[in-house]
PDB file of C-alpha atoms in Angstrom:
ATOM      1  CA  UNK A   1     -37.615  25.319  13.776  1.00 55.00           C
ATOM      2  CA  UNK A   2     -37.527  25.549  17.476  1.00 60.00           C
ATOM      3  CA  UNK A   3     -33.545  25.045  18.719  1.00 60.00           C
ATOM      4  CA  UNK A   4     -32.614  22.746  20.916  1.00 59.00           C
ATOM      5  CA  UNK A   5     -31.700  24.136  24.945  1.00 59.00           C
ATOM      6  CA  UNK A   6     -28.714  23.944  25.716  1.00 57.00           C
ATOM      7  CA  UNK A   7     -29.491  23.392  29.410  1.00 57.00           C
ATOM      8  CA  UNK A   8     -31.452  20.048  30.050  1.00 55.00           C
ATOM      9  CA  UNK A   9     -33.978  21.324  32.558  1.00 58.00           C
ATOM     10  CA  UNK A  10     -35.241  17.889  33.460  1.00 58.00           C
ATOM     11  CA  UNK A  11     -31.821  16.866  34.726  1.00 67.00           C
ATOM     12  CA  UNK A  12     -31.631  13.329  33.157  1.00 80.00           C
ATOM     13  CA  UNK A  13     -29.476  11.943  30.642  1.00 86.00           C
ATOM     14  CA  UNK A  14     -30.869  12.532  26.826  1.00 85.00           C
ATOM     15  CA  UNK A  15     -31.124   9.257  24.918  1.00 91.00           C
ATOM     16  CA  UNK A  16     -28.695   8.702  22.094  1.00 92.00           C
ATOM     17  CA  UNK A  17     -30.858  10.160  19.253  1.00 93.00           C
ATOM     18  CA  UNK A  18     -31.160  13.770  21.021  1.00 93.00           C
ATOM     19  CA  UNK A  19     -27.285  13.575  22.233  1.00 93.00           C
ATOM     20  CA  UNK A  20     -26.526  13.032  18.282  1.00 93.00           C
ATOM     21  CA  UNK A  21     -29.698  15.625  17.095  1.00 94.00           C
ATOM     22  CA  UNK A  22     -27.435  18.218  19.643  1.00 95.00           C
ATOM     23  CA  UNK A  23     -24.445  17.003  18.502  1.00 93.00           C
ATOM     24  CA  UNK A  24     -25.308  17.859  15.112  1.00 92.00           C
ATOM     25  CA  UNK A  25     -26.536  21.039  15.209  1.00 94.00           C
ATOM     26  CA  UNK A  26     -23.884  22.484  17.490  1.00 95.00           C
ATOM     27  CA  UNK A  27     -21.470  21.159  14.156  1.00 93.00           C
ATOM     28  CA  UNK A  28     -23.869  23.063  11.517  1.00 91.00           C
ATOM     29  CA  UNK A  29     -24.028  26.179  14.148  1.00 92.00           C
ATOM     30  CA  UNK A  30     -19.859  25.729  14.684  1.00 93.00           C
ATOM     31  CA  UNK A  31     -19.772  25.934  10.322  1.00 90.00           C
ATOM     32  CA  UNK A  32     -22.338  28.982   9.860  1.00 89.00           C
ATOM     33  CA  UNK A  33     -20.275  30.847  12.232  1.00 91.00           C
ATOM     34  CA  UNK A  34     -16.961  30.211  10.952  1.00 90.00           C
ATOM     35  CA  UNK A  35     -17.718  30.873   7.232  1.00 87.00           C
ATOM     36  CA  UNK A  36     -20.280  33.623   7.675  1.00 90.00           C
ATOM     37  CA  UNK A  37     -23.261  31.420   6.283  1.00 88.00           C
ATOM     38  CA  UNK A  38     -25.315  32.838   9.031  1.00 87.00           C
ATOM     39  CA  UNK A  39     -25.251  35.800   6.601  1.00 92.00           C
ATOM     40  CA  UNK A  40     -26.284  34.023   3.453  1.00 92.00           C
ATOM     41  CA  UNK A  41     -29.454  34.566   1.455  1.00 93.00           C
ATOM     42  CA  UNK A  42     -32.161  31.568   2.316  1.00 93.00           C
ATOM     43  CA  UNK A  43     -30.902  30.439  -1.448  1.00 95.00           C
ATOM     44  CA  UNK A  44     -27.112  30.864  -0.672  1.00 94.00           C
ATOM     45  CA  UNK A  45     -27.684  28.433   2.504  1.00 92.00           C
ATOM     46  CA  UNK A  46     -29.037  26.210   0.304  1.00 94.00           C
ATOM     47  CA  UNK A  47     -26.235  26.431  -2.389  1.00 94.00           C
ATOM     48  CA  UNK A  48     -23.816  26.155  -0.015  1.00 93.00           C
ATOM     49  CA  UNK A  49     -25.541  22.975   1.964  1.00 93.00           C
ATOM     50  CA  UNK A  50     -25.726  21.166  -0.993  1.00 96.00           C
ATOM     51  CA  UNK A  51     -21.918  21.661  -2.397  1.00 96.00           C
ATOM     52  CA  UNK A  52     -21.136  20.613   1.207  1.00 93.00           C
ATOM     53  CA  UNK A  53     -23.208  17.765   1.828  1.00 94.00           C
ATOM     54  CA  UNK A  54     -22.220  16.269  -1.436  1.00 97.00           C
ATOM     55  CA  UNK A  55     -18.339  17.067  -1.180  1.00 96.00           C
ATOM     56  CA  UNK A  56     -18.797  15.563   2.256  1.00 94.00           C
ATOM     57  CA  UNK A  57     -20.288  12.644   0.878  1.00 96.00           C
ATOM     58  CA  UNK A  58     -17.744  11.597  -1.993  1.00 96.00           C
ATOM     59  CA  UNK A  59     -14.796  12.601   1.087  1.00 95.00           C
ATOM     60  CA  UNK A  60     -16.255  10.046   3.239  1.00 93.00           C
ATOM     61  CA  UNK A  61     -17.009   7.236   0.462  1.00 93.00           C
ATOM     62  CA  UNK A  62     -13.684   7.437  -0.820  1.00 90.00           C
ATOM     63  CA  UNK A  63     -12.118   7.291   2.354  1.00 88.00           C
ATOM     64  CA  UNK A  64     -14.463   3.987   3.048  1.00 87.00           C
ATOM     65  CA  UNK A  65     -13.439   2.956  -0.738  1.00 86.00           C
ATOM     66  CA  UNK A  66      -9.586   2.607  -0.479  1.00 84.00           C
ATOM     67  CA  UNK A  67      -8.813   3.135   3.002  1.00 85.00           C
ATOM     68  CA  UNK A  68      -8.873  -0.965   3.375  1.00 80.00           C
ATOM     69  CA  UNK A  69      -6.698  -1.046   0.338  1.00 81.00           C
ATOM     70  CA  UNK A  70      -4.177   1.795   1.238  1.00 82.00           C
ATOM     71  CA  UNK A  71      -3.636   0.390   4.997  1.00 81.00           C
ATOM     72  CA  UNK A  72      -2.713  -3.688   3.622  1.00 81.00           C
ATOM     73  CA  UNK A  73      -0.498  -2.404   0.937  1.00 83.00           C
ATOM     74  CA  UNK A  74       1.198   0.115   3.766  1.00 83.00           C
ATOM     75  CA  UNK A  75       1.225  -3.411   5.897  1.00 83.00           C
ATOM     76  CA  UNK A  76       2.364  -5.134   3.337  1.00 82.00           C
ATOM     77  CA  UNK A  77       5.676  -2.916   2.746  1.00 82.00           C
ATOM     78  CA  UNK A  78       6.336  -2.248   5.992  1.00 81.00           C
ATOM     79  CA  UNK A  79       6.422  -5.882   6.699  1.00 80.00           C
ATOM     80  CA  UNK A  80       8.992  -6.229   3.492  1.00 78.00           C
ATOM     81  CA  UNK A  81      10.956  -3.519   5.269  1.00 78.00           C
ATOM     82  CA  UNK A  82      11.150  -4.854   8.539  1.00 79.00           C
ATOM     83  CA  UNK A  83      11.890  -8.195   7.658  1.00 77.00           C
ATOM     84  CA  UNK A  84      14.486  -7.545   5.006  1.00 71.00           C
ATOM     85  CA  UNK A  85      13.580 -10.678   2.698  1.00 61.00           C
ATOM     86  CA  UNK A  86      15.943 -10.133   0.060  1.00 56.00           C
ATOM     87  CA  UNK A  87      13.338 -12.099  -2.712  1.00 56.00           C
ATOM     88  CA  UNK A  88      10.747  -9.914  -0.891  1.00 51.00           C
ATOM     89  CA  UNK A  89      13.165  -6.870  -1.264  1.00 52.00           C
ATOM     90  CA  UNK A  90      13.638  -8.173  -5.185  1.00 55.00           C
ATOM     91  CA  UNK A  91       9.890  -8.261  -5.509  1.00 54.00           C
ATOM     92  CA  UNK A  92      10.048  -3.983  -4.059  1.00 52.00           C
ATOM     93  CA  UNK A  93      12.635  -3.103  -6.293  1.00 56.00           C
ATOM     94  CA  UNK A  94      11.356  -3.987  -9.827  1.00 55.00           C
ATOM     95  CA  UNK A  95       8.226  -1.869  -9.080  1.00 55.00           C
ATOM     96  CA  UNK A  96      10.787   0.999  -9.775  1.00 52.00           C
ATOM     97  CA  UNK A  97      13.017   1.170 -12.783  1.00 51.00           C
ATOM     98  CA  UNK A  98      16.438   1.642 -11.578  1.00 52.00           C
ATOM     99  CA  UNK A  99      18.259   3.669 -14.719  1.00 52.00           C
ATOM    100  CA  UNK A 100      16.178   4.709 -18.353  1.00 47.00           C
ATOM    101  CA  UNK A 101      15.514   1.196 -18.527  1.00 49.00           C
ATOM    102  CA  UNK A 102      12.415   0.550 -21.441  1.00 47.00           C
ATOM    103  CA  UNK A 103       9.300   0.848 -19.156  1.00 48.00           C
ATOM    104  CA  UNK A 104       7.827  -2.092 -21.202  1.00 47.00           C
ATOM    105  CA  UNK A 105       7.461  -5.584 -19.878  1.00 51.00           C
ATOM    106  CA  UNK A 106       9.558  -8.344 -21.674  1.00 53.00           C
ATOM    107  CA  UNK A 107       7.495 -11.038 -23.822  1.00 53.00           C
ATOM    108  CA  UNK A 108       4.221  -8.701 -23.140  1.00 52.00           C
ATOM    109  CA  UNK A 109       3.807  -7.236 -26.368  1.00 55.00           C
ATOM    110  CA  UNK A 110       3.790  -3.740 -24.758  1.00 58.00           C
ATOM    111  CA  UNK A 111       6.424  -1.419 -26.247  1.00 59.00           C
ATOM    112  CA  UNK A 112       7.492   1.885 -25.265  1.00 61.00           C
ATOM    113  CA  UNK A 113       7.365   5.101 -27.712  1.00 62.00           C
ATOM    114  CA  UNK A 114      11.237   4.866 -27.874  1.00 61.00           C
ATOM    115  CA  UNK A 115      11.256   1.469 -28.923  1.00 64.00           C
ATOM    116  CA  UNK A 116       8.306   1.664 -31.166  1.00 64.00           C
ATOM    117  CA  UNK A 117      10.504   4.891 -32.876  1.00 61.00           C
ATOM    118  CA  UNK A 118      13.720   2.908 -32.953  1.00 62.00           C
ATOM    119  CA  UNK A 119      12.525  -0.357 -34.717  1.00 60.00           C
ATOM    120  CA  UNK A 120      10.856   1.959 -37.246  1.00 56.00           C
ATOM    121  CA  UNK A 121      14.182   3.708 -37.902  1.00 58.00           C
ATOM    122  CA  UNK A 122      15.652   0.631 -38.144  1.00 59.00           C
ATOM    123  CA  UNK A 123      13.265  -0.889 -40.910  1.00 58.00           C
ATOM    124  CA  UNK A 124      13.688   1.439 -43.157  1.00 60.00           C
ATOM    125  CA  UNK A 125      15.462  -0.039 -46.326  1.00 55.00           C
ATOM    126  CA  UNK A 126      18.707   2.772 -48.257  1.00 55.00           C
TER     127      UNK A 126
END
């Protein structure tokens, strides 16, 4: 694989395929010199390639995943923040328990272990 110059010896501007082709390989010559895979066995290289390409992949598709999600619900309290709405604040402030309240809904049918323990102490006939 021939490399690519890194003078331009015709003196125009390189179209936007070979400025990203350059760009690229200057970033995979930048990561085989800082982690030594210059080094590597030709099967290390490919090893290592692989773990990278795919950890790089599932970085960058979770980031596209929930990044719309994380920034509205950031938006979202912020705005309840700034504009102090007390039913907004209300709204905030039952997402959190506030003392060892039952973390069970009322009317939902969902109990907690503590109440599921006390009603069965409690049914239990002398």
């Amino acid at each position: 694989m021939s490399l690519p110059s890194p003078i331009n010896t015709n003196m125009s501007k390189p179209s936007t395929i070979e400025a990203f082709a350059r760009w690229a390989w200057l970033k995979k010559y930048r990561i085989e010199v800082t982690y030594g895979v210059y080094v590597f066995t030709p099967v290390e290289k490919a090893v290592f390639w692989t773990i990278f390409c795919f950890l790089f992949t599932v970085i960058s598709f979770a980031a596209v995943v929930y990044t719309q999600r994380n920034v509205l619900l950031l938006l979202r309290y912020a705005s309840l923040y700034v504009s102090r709405d007390t039913a907004a604040t209300n709204v905030v402030s039952n997402l959190f328990p506030k003392s060892n309240a039952a973390l069970s809904m009322p009317g939902s049918g969902i109990t907690s272990l503590a109440e599921t323990m006390g009603a069965a102490a409690n049914s239990q006939v002398p």
